[in-house]
CSV table of C-alpha atoms and ligand atoms in Angstrom, one decimal:
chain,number,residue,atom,x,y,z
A,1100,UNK,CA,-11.6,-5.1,-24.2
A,1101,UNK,CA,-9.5,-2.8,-21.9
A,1102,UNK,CA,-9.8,-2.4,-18.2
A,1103,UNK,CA,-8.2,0.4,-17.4
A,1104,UNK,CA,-8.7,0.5,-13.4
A,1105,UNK,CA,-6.7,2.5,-10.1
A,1106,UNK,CA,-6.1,1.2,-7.0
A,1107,UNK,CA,-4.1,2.7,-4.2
A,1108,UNK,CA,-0.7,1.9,-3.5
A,1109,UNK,CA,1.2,2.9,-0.2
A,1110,UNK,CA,4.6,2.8,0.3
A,1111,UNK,CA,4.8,2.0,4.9
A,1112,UNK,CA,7.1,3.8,7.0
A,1113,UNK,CA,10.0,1.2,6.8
A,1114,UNK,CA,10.6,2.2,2.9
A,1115,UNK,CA,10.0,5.6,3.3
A,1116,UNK,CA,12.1,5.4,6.0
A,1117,UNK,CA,14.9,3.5,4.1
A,1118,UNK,CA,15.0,6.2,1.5
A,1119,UNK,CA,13.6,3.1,-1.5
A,1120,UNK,CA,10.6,4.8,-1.9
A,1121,UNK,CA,11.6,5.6,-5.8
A,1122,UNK,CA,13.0,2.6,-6.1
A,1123,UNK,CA,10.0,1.1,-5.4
A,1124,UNK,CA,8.0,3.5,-7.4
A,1125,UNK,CA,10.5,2.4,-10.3
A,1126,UNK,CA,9.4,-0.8,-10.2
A,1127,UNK,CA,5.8,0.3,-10.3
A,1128,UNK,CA,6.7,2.3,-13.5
A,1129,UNK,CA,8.5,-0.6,-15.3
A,1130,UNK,CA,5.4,-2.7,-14.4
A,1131,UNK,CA,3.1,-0.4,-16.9
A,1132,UNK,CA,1.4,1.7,-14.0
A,1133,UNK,CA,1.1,4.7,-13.9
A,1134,UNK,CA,1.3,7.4,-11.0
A,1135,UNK,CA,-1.6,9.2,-11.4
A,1136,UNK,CA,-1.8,11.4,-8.1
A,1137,UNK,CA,1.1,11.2,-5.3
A,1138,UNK,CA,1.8,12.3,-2.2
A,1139,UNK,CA,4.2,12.4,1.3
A,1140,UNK,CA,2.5,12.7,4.3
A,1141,UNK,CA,2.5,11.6,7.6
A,1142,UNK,CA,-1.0,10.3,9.3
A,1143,UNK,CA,-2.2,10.6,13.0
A,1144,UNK,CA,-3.4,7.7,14.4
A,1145,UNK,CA,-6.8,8.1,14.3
A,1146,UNK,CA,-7.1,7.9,10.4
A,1147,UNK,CA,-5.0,5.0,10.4
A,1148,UNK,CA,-7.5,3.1,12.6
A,1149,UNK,CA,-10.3,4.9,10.2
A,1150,UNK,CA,-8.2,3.6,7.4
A,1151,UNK,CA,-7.7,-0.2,8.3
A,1152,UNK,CA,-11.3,-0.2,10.2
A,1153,UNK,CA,-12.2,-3.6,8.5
A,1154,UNK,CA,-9.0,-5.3,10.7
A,1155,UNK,CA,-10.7,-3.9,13.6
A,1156,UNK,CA,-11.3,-6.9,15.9
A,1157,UNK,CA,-7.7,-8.7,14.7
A,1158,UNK,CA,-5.1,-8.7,17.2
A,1159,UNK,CA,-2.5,-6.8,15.0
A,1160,UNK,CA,-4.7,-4.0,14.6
A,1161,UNK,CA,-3.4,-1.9,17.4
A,1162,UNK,CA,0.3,-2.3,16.5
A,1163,UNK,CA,-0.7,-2.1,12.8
A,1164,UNK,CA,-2.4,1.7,13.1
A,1165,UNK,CA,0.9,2.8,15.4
A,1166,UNK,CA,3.1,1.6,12.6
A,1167,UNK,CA,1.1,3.2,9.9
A,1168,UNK,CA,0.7,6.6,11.4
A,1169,UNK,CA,4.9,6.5,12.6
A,1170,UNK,CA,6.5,7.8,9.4
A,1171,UNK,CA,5.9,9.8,6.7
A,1172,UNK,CA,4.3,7.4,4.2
A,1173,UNK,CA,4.1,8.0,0.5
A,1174,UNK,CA,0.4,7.7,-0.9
A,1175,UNK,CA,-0.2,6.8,-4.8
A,1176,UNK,CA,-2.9,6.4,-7.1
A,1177,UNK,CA,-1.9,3.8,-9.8
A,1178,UNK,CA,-3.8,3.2,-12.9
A,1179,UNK,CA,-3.2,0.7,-15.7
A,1180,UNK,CA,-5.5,-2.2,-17.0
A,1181,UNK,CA,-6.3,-4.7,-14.1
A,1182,UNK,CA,-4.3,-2.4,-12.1
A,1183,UNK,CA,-6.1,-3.9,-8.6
A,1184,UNK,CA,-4.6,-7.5,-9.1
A,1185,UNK,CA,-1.8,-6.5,-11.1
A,1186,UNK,CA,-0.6,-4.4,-8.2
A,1187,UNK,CA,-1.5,-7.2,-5.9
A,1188,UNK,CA,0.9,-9.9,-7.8
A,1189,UNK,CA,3.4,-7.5,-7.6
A,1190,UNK,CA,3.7,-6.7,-4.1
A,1191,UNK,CA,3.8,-10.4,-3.0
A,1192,UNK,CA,2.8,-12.3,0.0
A,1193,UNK,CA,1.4,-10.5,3.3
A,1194,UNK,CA,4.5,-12.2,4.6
A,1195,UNK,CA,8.0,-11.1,2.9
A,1196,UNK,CA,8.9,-14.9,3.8
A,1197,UNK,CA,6.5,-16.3,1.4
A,1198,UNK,CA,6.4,-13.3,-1.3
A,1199,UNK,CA,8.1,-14.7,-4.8
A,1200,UNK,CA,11.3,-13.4,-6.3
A,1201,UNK,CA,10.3,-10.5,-8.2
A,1202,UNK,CA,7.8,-9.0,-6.1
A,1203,UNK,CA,8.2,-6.0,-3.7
A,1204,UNK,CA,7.8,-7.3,-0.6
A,1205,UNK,CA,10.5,-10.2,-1.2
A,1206,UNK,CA,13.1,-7.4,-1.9
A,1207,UNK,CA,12.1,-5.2,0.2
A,1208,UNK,CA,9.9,-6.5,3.2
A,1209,UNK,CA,11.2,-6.7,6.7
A,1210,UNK,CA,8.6,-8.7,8.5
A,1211,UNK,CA,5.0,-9.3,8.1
A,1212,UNK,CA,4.2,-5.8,9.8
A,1213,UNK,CA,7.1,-3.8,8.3
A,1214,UNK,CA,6.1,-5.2,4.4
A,1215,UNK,CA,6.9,-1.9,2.6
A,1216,UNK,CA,3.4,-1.7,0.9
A,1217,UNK,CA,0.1,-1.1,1.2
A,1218,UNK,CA,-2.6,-2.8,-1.9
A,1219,UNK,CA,-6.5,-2.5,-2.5
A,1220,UNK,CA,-7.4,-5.7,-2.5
A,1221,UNK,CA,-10.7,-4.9,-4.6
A,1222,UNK,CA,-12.1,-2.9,-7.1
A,1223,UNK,CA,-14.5,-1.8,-4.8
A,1224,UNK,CA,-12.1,-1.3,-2.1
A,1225,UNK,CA,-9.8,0.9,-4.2
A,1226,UNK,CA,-12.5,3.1,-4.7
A,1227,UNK,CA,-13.1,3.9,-1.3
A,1228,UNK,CA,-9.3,4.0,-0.6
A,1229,UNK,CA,-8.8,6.3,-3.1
A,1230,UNK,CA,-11.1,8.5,-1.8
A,1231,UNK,CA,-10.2,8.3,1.5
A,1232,UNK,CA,-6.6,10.0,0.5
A,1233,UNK,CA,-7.4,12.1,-2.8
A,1234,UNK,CA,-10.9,13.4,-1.6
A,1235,UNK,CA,-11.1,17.6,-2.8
B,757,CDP,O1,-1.5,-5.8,3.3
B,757,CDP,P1,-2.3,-7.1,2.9
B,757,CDP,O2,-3.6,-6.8,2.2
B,757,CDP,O3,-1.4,-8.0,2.2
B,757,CDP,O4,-2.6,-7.8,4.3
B,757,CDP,P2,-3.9,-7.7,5.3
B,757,CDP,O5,-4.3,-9.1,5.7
B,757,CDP,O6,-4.9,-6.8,4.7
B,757,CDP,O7,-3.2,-7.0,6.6
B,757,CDP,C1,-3.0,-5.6,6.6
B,757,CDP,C2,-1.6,-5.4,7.2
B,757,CDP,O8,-1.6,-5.8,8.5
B,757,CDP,C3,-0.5,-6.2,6.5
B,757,CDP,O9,0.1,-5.6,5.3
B,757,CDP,C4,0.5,-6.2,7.6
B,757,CDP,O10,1.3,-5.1,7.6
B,757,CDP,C5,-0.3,-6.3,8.9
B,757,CDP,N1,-0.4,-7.6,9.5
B,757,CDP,C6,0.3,-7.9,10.6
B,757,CDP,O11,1.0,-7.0,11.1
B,757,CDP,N2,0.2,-9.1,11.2
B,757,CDP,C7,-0.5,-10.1,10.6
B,757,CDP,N3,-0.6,-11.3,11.2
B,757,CDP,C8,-1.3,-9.8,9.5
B,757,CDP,C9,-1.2,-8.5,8.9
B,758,MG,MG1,-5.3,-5.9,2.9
């Protein structure tokens, strides 16, 4: 039984910044997803704190929403089957340190902040993330 899903992707500031953005898109491609909607955009903010609400009490949050809403970002909708945890194993670890060889974040992560990528963690999530971005 297929279980074709989306899930957001975003590629952070440091890899826009960096110019890898396709190159990380690539690697999204040669993974089976596919880009579905796409776009560059730069955030205030205030969305980014609307955004990452649910890390609202953590003590990264503050620096977290600054970082987000610094750069021109690159927001994706990805679809393939199990495209949430799929997407999730390929990224890697919060942490670039402790992401495995092959992932994203372990080529491309800076630190734990400037980690190149954004996920949905959930089905349920994705959903709302999508939305947030792609609502019209
Ligand atoms: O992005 P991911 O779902 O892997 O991690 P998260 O726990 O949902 O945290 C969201 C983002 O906050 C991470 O991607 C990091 O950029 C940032 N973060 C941080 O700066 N310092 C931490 N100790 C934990 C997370
Ligand atoms: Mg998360």
């Amino acid at each position: 039984m297929s279980n074709i899903e989306q899930t957001l992707s975003i590629i952070k500031p440091d890899a826009v910044e960096r110019n890898i953005d396709n190159e990380i898109k690539q690697m999204f491609k040669n993974k089976g997803f596919s880009v579905v909607k796409e776009k560059k955009i730069q955030i205030e903010k205030s969305e980014a704190e609307k955004f990452y609400k649910v890390h609202e009490t953590k003590p990264f949050y503050n620096d977290l929403c600054s970082y987000l809403s610094s750069g021109p970002i690159v927001v994706m909708v990805l679809e393939k089957e199990n495209a949430v945890l799929d997407n999730r194993k390929l990224m890697g670890a919060t942490n670039p340190k402790d992401a495995e060889e092959g992932t994203i974040r372990r080529k491309y992560g800076i630190s734990i902040d400037k980690n190149s990528v954004h996920g949905s963690d959930s089905d349920e999530n994705a959903k709302i993330e999508i939305d947030f971005f792609f609502r019209d």
